[in-house]
Structures are given as C-alpha cells and as structure tokens.
PDB file of C-alpha atoms in Angstrom:
ATOM      1  CA  GLU A 762     105.748  38.931  88.950  1.00  0.00           C
ATOM      2  CA  PRO A 763     106.397  39.228  85.196  1.00  0.00           C
ATOM      3  CA  GLU A 764     103.311  39.555  83.040  1.00  0.00           C
ATOM      4  CA  VAL A 765     102.201  39.914  79.451  1.00  0.00           C
ATOM      5  CA  THR A 766     101.105  43.474  78.737  1.00  0.00           C
ATOM      6  CA  GLN A 767      98.845  44.581  75.921  1.00  0.00           C
ATOM      7  CA  THR A 768      98.014  47.982  74.503  1.00  0.00           C
ATOM      8  CA  PRO A 769      95.622  49.566  73.958  1.00  0.00           C
ATOM      9  CA  SER A 770      93.066  48.101  76.340  1.00  0.00           C
ATOM     10  CA  HIS A 771      90.259  49.238  74.054  1.00  0.00           C
ATOM     11  CA  GLN A 772      90.363  50.226  70.380  1.00  0.00           C
ATOM     12  CA  VAL A 773      87.447  51.522  68.348  1.00  0.00           C
ATOM     13  CA  THR A 774      87.937  51.633  64.597  1.00  0.00           C
ATOM     14  CA  GLN A 775      85.905  52.166  61.483  1.00  0.00           C
ATOM     15  CA  MET A 776      85.263  49.273  59.149  1.00  0.00           C
ATOM     16  CA  GLY A 777      87.975  49.048  56.505  1.00  0.00           C
ATOM     17  CA  GLN A 778      90.628  50.712  58.649  1.00  0.00           C
ATOM     18  CA  GLU A 779      93.872  49.059  59.666  1.00  0.00           C
ATOM     19  CA  VAL A 780      94.569  48.351  63.333  1.00  0.00           C
ATOM     20  CA  ILE A 781      97.703  47.260  65.133  1.00  0.00           C
ATOM     21  CA  LEU A 782      97.415  45.558  68.494  1.00  0.00           C
ATOM     22  CA  ARG A 783     100.530  45.529  70.599  1.00  0.00           C
ATOM     23  CA  CYS A 784     101.887  43.078  73.124  1.00  0.00           C
ATOM     24  CA  VAL A 785     104.981  42.840  75.271  1.00  0.00           C
ATOM     25  CA  PRO A 786     105.475  39.167  76.141  1.00  0.00           C
ATOM     26  CA  ILE A 787     107.255  37.969  79.269  1.00  0.00           C
ATOM     27  CA  SER A 788     110.939  38.610  78.674  1.00  0.00           C
ATOM     28  CA  ASN A 789     112.452  35.114  78.738  1.00  0.00           C
ATOM     29  CA  HIS A 790     109.620  33.492  76.801  1.00  0.00           C
ATOM     30  CA  LEU A 791     110.181  32.061  73.337  1.00  0.00           C
ATOM     31  CA  TYR A 792     106.691  31.285  72.046  1.00  0.00           C
ATOM     32  CA  PHE A 793     104.149  33.986  71.331  1.00  0.00           C
ATOM     33  CA  TYR A 794     100.495  33.657  70.487  1.00  0.00           C
ATOM     34  CA  TRP A 795      97.436  35.638  69.542  1.00  0.00           C
ATOM     35  CA  TYR A 796      93.981  34.431  70.488  1.00  0.00           C
ATOM     36  CA  ARG A 797      90.624  36.088  70.145  1.00  0.00           C
ATOM     37  CA  GLN A 798      87.357  35.810  72.028  1.00  0.00           C
ATOM     38  CA  ILE A 799      84.101  37.018  70.544  1.00  0.00           C
ATOM     39  CA  LEU A 800      81.791  38.273  73.283  1.00  0.00           C
ATOM     40  CA  GLY A 801      80.308  35.386  75.251  1.00  0.00           C
ATOM     41  CA  GLN A 802      82.194  32.721  73.337  1.00  0.00           C
ATOM     42  CA  LYS A 803      85.267  30.590  73.877  1.00  0.00           C
ATOM     43  CA  VAL A 804      88.845  31.655  73.315  1.00  0.00           C
ATOM     44  CA  GLU A 805      90.001  30.821  69.767  1.00  0.00           C
ATOM     45  CA  PHE A 806      93.552  30.363  68.517  1.00  0.00           C
ATOM     46  CA  LEU A 807      94.755  32.703  65.781  1.00  0.00           C
ATOM     47  CA  VAL A 808      98.496  32.295  65.385  1.00  0.00           C
ATOM     48  CA  SER A 809     101.676  31.155  67.094  1.00  0.00           C
ATOM     49  CA  PHE A 810     105.130  32.619  66.522  1.00  0.00           C
ATOM     50  CA  TYR A 811     108.506  31.122  67.318  1.00  0.00           C
ATOM     51  CA  ASN A 812     112.018  31.881  66.214  1.00  0.00           C
ATOM     52  CA  ASN A 813     110.857  34.933  64.256  1.00  0.00           C
ATOM     53  CA  GLU A 814     108.353  33.126  62.134  1.00  0.00           C
ATOM     54  CA  ILE A 815     104.796  31.881  62.234  1.00  0.00           C
ATOM     55  CA  SER A 816     104.761  28.285  63.456  1.00  0.00           C
ATOM     56  CA  GLU A 817     101.031  27.653  63.239  1.00  0.00           C
ATOM     57  CA  LYS A 818      97.905  29.550  62.265  1.00  0.00           C
ATOM     58  CA  SER A 819      94.195  28.879  62.258  1.00  0.00           C
ATOM     59  CA  GLU A 820      91.595  29.317  59.528  1.00  0.00           C
ATOM     60  CA  ILE A 821      90.620  32.617  61.131  1.00  0.00           C
ATOM     61  CA  PHE A 822      94.097  34.025  60.457  1.00  0.00           C
ATOM     62  CA  ASP A 823      93.573  34.908  56.792  1.00  0.00           C
ATOM     63  CA  ASP A 824      95.433  37.343  54.550  1.00  0.00           C
ATOM     64  CA  GLN A 825      93.976  40.305  56.432  1.00  0.00           C
ATOM     65  CA  PHE A 826      96.027  39.368  59.498  1.00  0.00           C
ATOM     66  CA  SER A 827      99.748  39.592  60.031  1.00  0.00           C
ATOM     67  CA  VAL A 828     102.093  39.401  62.990  1.00  0.00           C
ATOM     68  CA  GLU A 829     105.461  40.925  63.585  1.00  0.00           C
ATOM     69  CA  ARG A 830     108.149  41.077  66.216  1.00  0.00           C
ATOM     70  CA  PRO A 831     109.699  44.401  65.225  1.00  0.00           C
ATOM     71  CA  ASP A 832     112.230  44.471  68.051  1.00  0.00           C
ATOM     72  CA  GLY A 833     113.323  42.324  70.970  1.00  0.00           C
ATOM     73  CA  SER A 834     110.314  43.054  73.108  1.00  0.00           C
ATOM     74  CA  ASN A 835     107.149  43.833  71.119  1.00  0.00           C
ATOM     75  CA  PHE A 836     104.854  41.411  69.326  1.00  0.00           C
ATOM     76  CA  THR A 837     102.145  42.935  67.151  1.00  0.00           C
ATOM     77  CA  LEU A 838      98.990  41.790  65.406  1.00  0.00           C
ATOM     78  CA  LYS A 839      97.876  43.816  62.400  1.00  0.00           C
ATOM     79  CA  ILE A 840      94.466  43.621  60.813  1.00  0.00           C
ATOM     80  CA  ARG A 841      94.708  45.267  57.402  1.00  0.00           C
ATOM     81  CA  SER A 842      91.095  46.096  56.639  1.00  0.00           C
ATOM     82  CA  THR A 843      88.829  45.515  59.607  1.00  0.00           C
ATOM     83  CA  LYS A 844      85.373  44.007  59.275  1.00  0.00           C
ATOM     84  CA  LEU A 845      82.491  44.195  61.720  1.00  0.00           C
ATOM     85  CA  GLU A 846      82.999  40.548  62.616  1.00  0.00           C
ATOM     86  CA  ASP A 847      86.555  41.287  63.759  1.00  0.00           C
ATOM     87  CA  SER A 848      85.069  42.879  66.882  1.00  0.00           C
ATOM     88  CA  ALA A 849      86.315  40.780  69.787  1.00  0.00           C
ATOM     89  CA  MET A 850      88.746  40.638  72.669  1.00  0.00           C
ATOM     90  CA  TYR A 851      92.233  39.872  71.383  1.00  0.00           C
ATOM     91  CA  PHE A 852      94.607  38.171  73.787  1.00  0.00           C
ATOM     92  CA  CYS A 853      98.344  37.873  73.483  1.00  0.00           C
ATOM     93  CA  ALA A 854     100.054  35.015  75.291  1.00  0.00           C
ATOM     94  CA  SER A 855     103.599  33.801  75.717  1.00  0.00           C
ATOM     95  CA  SER A 856     105.352  30.727  77.047  1.00  0.00           C
ATOM     96  CA  ARG A 857     108.741  29.162  77.545  1.00  0.00           C
ATOM     97  CA  GLU A 858     109.499  25.850  75.858  1.00  0.00           C
ATOM     98  CA  ASN A 859     106.993  23.149  76.779  1.00  0.00           C
ATOM     99  CA  THR A 860     105.381  25.159  79.532  1.00  0.00           C
ATOM    100  CA  GLU A 861     102.056  26.784  80.093  1.00  0.00           C
ATOM    101  CA  ALA A 862     101.017  29.969  78.302  1.00  0.00           C
ATOM    102  CA  PHE A 863     100.383  33.189  80.195  1.00  0.00           C
ATOM    103  CA  PHE A 864      97.833  35.614  78.851  1.00  0.00           C
ATOM    104  CA  GLY A 865      97.678  39.381  78.774  1.00  0.00           C
ATOM    105  CA  GLN A 866      94.658  41.396  79.841  1.00  0.00           C
ATOM    106  CA  GLY A 867      93.444  41.694  76.271  1.00  0.00           C
ATOM    107  CA  THR A 868      92.541  44.439  73.824  1.00  0.00           C
ATOM    108  CA  ARG A 869      88.859  44.967  73.180  1.00  0.00           C
ATOM    109  CA  LEU A 870      88.499  45.770  69.478  1.00  0.00           C
ATOM    110  CA  THR A 871      85.243  47.349  68.390  1.00  0.00           C
ATOM    111  CA  VAL A 872      84.702  47.802  64.657  1.00  0.00           C
ATOM    112  CA  VAL A 873      81.943  50.245  63.776  1.00  0.00           C
TER     113      VAL A 873
ATOM    114  CA  GLY B1425      89.754  19.813  63.944  1.00  0.00           C
ATOM    115  CA  GLN B1426      90.367  19.107  67.592  1.00  0.00           C
ATOM    116  CA  GLN B1427      87.523  20.059  69.886  1.00  0.00           C
ATOM    117  CA  LEU B1428      87.016  20.009  73.624  1.00  0.00           C
ATOM    118  CA  ASN B1429      83.639  19.310  75.207  1.00  0.00           C
ATOM    119  CA  GLN B1430      83.422  21.092  78.513  1.00  0.00           C
ATOM    120  CA  SER B1431      80.624  20.520  80.994  1.00  0.00           C
ATOM    121  CA  PRO B1432      78.599  21.739  82.629  1.00  0.00           C
ATOM    122  CA  GLN B1433      78.052  24.978  80.667  1.00  0.00           C
ATOM    123  CA  SER B1434      77.006  26.747  83.819  1.00  0.00           C
ATOM    124  CA  MET B1435      76.416  26.041  87.458  1.00  0.00           C
ATOM    125  CA  PHE B1436      75.197  27.824  90.517  1.00  0.00           C
ATOM    126  CA  ILE B1437      76.956  27.448  93.803  1.00  0.00           C
ATOM    127  CA  GLN B1438      76.329  28.276  97.395  1.00  0.00           C
ATOM    128  CA  GLU B1439      79.284  29.226  99.480  1.00  0.00           C
ATOM    129  CA  GLY B1440      80.905  26.150 100.937  1.00  0.00           C
ATOM    130  CA  GLU B1441      79.783  23.758  98.210  1.00  0.00           C
ATOM    131  CA  ASP B1442      82.216  21.620  96.231  1.00  0.00           C
ATOM    132  CA  VAL B1443      82.266  22.131  92.466  1.00  0.00           C
ATOM    133  CA  SER B1444      83.270  19.762  89.709  1.00  0.00           C
ATOM    134  CA  MET B1445      83.680  20.336  85.972  1.00  0.00           C
ATOM    135  CA  ASN B1446      85.310  18.346  83.203  1.00  0.00           C
ATOM    136  CA  CYS B1447      86.539  18.352  79.653  1.00  0.00           C
ATOM    137  CA  THR B1448      86.620  15.521  77.163  1.00  0.00           C
ATOM    138  CA  SER B1449      87.958  15.182  73.678  1.00  0.00           C
ATOM    139  CA  SER B1450      88.235  12.609  70.925  1.00  0.00           C
ATOM    140  CA  SER B1451      91.873  13.723  70.512  1.00  0.00           C
ATOM    141  CA  ILE B1452      94.897  13.102  72.681  1.00  0.00           C
ATOM    142  CA  PHE B1453      96.650  16.038  74.314  1.00  0.00           C
ATOM    143  CA  ASN B1454     100.134  16.300  75.815  1.00  0.00           C
ATOM    144  CA  THR B1455      99.138  19.027  78.241  1.00  0.00           C
ATOM    145  CA  TRP B1456      95.911  20.038  79.961  1.00  0.00           C
ATOM    146  CA  LEU B1457      95.490  23.477  81.449  1.00  0.00           C
ATOM    147  CA  TRP B1458      92.733  25.073  83.473  1.00  0.00           C
ATOM    148  CA  TYR B1459      92.172  28.828  83.320  1.00  0.00           C
ATOM    149  CA  LYS B1460      89.764  31.197  85.055  1.00  0.00           C
ATOM    150  CA  GLN B1461      88.483  34.335  83.365  1.00  0.00           C
ATOM    151  CA  ASP B1462      86.837  37.250  85.128  1.00  0.00           C
ATOM    152  CA  PRO B1463      84.714  39.710  83.087  1.00  0.00           C
ATOM    153  CA  GLY B1464      86.848  41.952  80.881  1.00  0.00           C
ATOM    154  CA  GLU B1465      90.061  40.193  81.874  1.00  0.00           C
ATOM    155  CA  GLY B1466      92.389  37.714  80.264  1.00  0.00           C
ATOM    156  CA  PRO B1467      92.445  34.021  81.233  1.00  0.00           C
ATOM    157  CA  VAL B1468      94.491  33.376  84.343  1.00  0.00           C
ATOM    158  CA  LEU B1469      96.222  30.036  84.674  1.00  0.00           C
ATOM    159  CA  LEU B1470      95.044  27.911  87.605  1.00  0.00           C
ATOM    160  CA  ILE B1471      96.613  24.500  87.084  1.00  0.00           C
ATOM    161  CA  ALA B1472      98.825  22.870  84.438  1.00  0.00           C
ATOM    162  CA  LEU B1473      98.980  19.090  83.935  1.00  0.00           C
ATOM    163  CA  TYR B1474     101.738  17.443  81.925  1.00  0.00           C
ATOM    164  CA  LYS B1475     101.458  13.696  82.462  1.00  0.00           C
ATOM    165  CA  ALA B1476      98.637  11.209  81.991  1.00  0.00           C
ATOM    166  CA  GLY B1477      97.196  10.286  85.367  1.00  0.00           C
ATOM    167  CA  GLU B1478      98.703  13.337  87.060  1.00  0.00           C
ATOM    168  CA  LEU B1479      96.684  14.767  89.948  1.00  0.00           C
ATOM    169  CA  THR B1480      97.660  18.285  90.961  1.00  0.00           C
ATOM    170  CA  SER B1481      96.349  20.636  93.609  1.00  0.00           C
ATOM    171  CA  ASN B1482      96.537  24.390  93.961  1.00  0.00           C
ATOM    172  CA  GLY B1483      94.945  25.374  97.254  1.00  0.00           C
ATOM    173  CA  ARG B1484      91.270  24.410  97.077  1.00  0.00           C
ATOM    174  CA  LEU B1485      91.597  23.428  93.423  1.00  0.00           C
ATOM    175  CA  THR B1486      92.412  19.913  92.264  1.00  0.00           C
ATOM    176  CA  ALA B1487      92.753  18.815  88.662  1.00  0.00           C
ATOM    177  CA  GLN B1488      93.550  15.520  87.007  1.00  0.00           C
ATOM    178  CA  PHE B1489      94.938  14.591  83.617  1.00  0.00           C
ATOM    179  CA  GLY B1490      93.004  11.532  82.443  1.00  0.00           C
ATOM    180  CA  ILE B1491      94.821   8.261  81.840  1.00  0.00           C
ATOM    181  CA  THR B1492      93.670   8.173  78.211  1.00  0.00           C
ATOM    182  CA  ARG B1493      94.997  11.758  77.745  1.00  0.00           C
ATOM    183  CA  LYS B1494      91.599  12.667  76.325  1.00  0.00           C
ATOM    184  CA  ASP B1495      90.018  14.184  79.405  1.00  0.00           C
ATOM    185  CA  SER B1496      90.558  16.246  82.513  1.00  0.00           C
ATOM    186  CA  PHE B1497      88.533  17.397  85.486  1.00  0.00           C
ATOM    187  CA  LEU B1498      88.732  20.326  87.865  1.00  0.00           C
ATOM    188  CA  ASN B1499      87.346  20.267  91.389  1.00  0.00           C
ATOM    189  CA  ILE B1500      86.943  23.265  93.651  1.00  0.00           C
ATOM    190  CA  SER B1501      86.365  22.448  97.296  1.00  0.00           C
ATOM    191  CA  ALA B1502      84.519  24.636  99.795  1.00  0.00           C
ATOM    192  CA  SER B1503      83.693  27.343  97.233  1.00  0.00           C
ATOM    193  CA  ILE B1504      83.829  31.014  98.170  1.00  0.00           C
ATOM    194  CA  PRO B1505      82.215  34.039  96.445  1.00  0.00           C
ATOM    195  CA  SER B1506      85.403  34.987  94.592  1.00  0.00           C
ATOM    196  CA  ASP B1507      85.333  31.616  92.804  1.00  0.00           C
ATOM    197  CA  VAL B1508      82.610  33.075  90.569  1.00  0.00           C
ATOM    198  CA  GLY B1509      83.766  33.434  86.972  1.00  0.00           C
ATOM    199  CA  ILE B1510      84.237  31.399  83.823  1.00  0.00           C
ATOM    200  CA  TYR B1511      86.519  28.388  83.900  1.00  0.00           C
ATOM    201  CA  PHE B1512      88.125  27.139  80.715  1.00  0.00           C
ATOM    202  CA  CYS B1513      89.943  23.916  80.066  1.00  0.00           C
ATOM    203  CA  ALA B1514      92.590  23.967  77.360  1.00  0.00           C
ATOM    204  CA  GLY B1515      94.482  21.152  75.692  1.00  0.00           C
ATOM    205  CA  GLN B1516      97.808  21.397  73.975  1.00  0.00           C
ATOM    206  CA  VAL B1517      99.619  19.088  71.595  1.00  0.00           C
ATOM    207  CA  ASN B1518     103.362  19.392  71.200  1.00  0.00           C
ATOM    208  CA  TYR B1519     104.776  18.269  67.863  1.00  0.00           C
ATOM    209  CA  GLY B1520     108.267  16.814  67.963  1.00  0.00           C
ATOM    210  CA  GLY B1521     109.461  19.324  70.524  1.00  0.00           C
ATOM    211  CA  SER B1522     107.585  22.221  68.926  1.00  0.00           C
ATOM    212  CA  GLN B1523     104.956  23.817  71.141  1.00  0.00           C
ATOM    213  CA  GLY B1524     101.408  23.554  69.784  1.00  0.00           C
ATOM    214  CA  ASN B1525      98.639  26.038  70.267  1.00  0.00           C
ATOM    215  CA  LEU B1526      95.948  25.774  72.942  1.00  0.00           C
ATOM    216  CA  ILE B1527      92.515  24.420  72.107  1.00  0.00           C
ATOM    217  CA  PHE B1528      89.959  25.839  74.533  1.00  0.00           C
ATOM    218  CA  GLY B1529      86.721  24.406  75.817  1.00  0.00           C
ATOM    219  CA  LYS B1530      83.601  26.583  75.745  1.00  0.00           C
ATOM    220  CA  GLY B1531      83.824  27.330  79.424  1.00  0.00           C
ATOM    221  CA  THR B1532      81.899  26.652  82.603  1.00  0.00           C
ATOM    222  CA  LYS B1533      80.259  29.709  84.098  1.00  0.00           C
ATOM    223  CA  LEU B1534      80.168  29.621  87.878  1.00  0.00           C
ATOM    224  CA  SER B1535      77.571  31.842  89.524  1.00  0.00           C
ATOM    225  CA  VAL B1536      76.326  32.316  93.061  1.00  0.00           C
ATOM    226  CA  LYS B1537      72.873  31.012  93.956  1.00  0.00           C
ATOM    227  CA  PRO B1538      70.524  33.830  94.888  1.00  0.00           C
TER     228      PRO B1538
END
C-alpha cells in the first residue's frame, strides 16, 4: 500500500542551525502539507502546497520556514534558524483532490 | 480561528466495553476525519465523512457527520487492548474546489483500566 515517507526519523540540531526535513508524498497525490505536534499536544497545521505554490499557511509558518518541491517526488520543509521552541514532531501529509490526507511517520526534531 | 472541542480528553476502558467520543465546533466543515495515533507514530486515518448526516462504519468503528456540519462522533464497540492510543478528530473546509487544511481536535486518550 502506498505511503508517505519522511526522513530523517529523528534530527537533533543546535539552536540557530538550519534544518531540512524531507518527505516523499504518495505518488498520485496533488496536495501536500506539513503539520507539527509539540509533545503531548494536538497536531497543528503549518502549510499546504498545491500546484507548486503555497496555498495556505498558518501563523506558525513565519519567515523562518519555507517549503519546496525540488523535483517530482520530494517535498521539503526548511527551518532557517532553529529555536528551542521548534522542537516537535513534524508530519508530512498528502492527498488527492477532495479526499482525506494520509500522514507520514513523522520526523522528531530536537533543538538543543 | 476555527477550533474543535474534542471530548472526553481521556478515558479508561475495560476490554469489551463500548467507547464514545465526539467533536464540536462553532464552524461548519465540509469533511470530518477521525485519526488514531500511537506513541511516536503519525496519525493513521480511521474514517472519513463527506456529507452531513453520513454514518460510516469501519469494522468496530462507527462515525457520524452531524446534520449541522459542526460536529461528529466516533464509537468503538467491544473494545480490545490494541484500541489504546490517542484519537483525533479533524475538520476540513474546502474553498471553491480548493482543498483546505485540517483543523485537529486536542485528542482523546484511550487507556486500559488497571
């Protein structure tokens, strides 16, 4: 069964460093998303991406964040200068048009 | 912004019990989804609801999309130990054919009674 895959599963980085989280969405999906979940809290929307551009973003997705689809298969989230409060699980998700979103296993980002 | 109120926050079950949880909102959604999350894993889709009033089952799970489009419930019948985990409701609004993002509830944590 096709699935969303994310790498790495765990990333530890020093405050102020840049990180890139990678995702391979399900191949025939058109909509791509990043969500994050701070430990013990609910899943929060960051950004959605469709037709090679951002279609919606939340207040959390400030200038430190960017997304890219560098080729036909990868979808990346970059955090330019990480802060301690960026520590969270980051989930990539994808969906076809007007259907449910499927989530990857997540990347646990720890900023020290 | 849009918010979902999910209840209960947590519940303890004994094997064989039926479980019920729900989500309400002051906003209307086009789609309601129910996900389950195990520790350290991503949310896994359980049931998707697309029409107001829709009642859908997936094995021992049954979910309904409220008539007002502002609420949904999830029932689990005859619970088993592997039902333990965190259950999230999520609502989605689609704008003129464009797919909106998911708004998640805070989750219902299902644990086994000692």
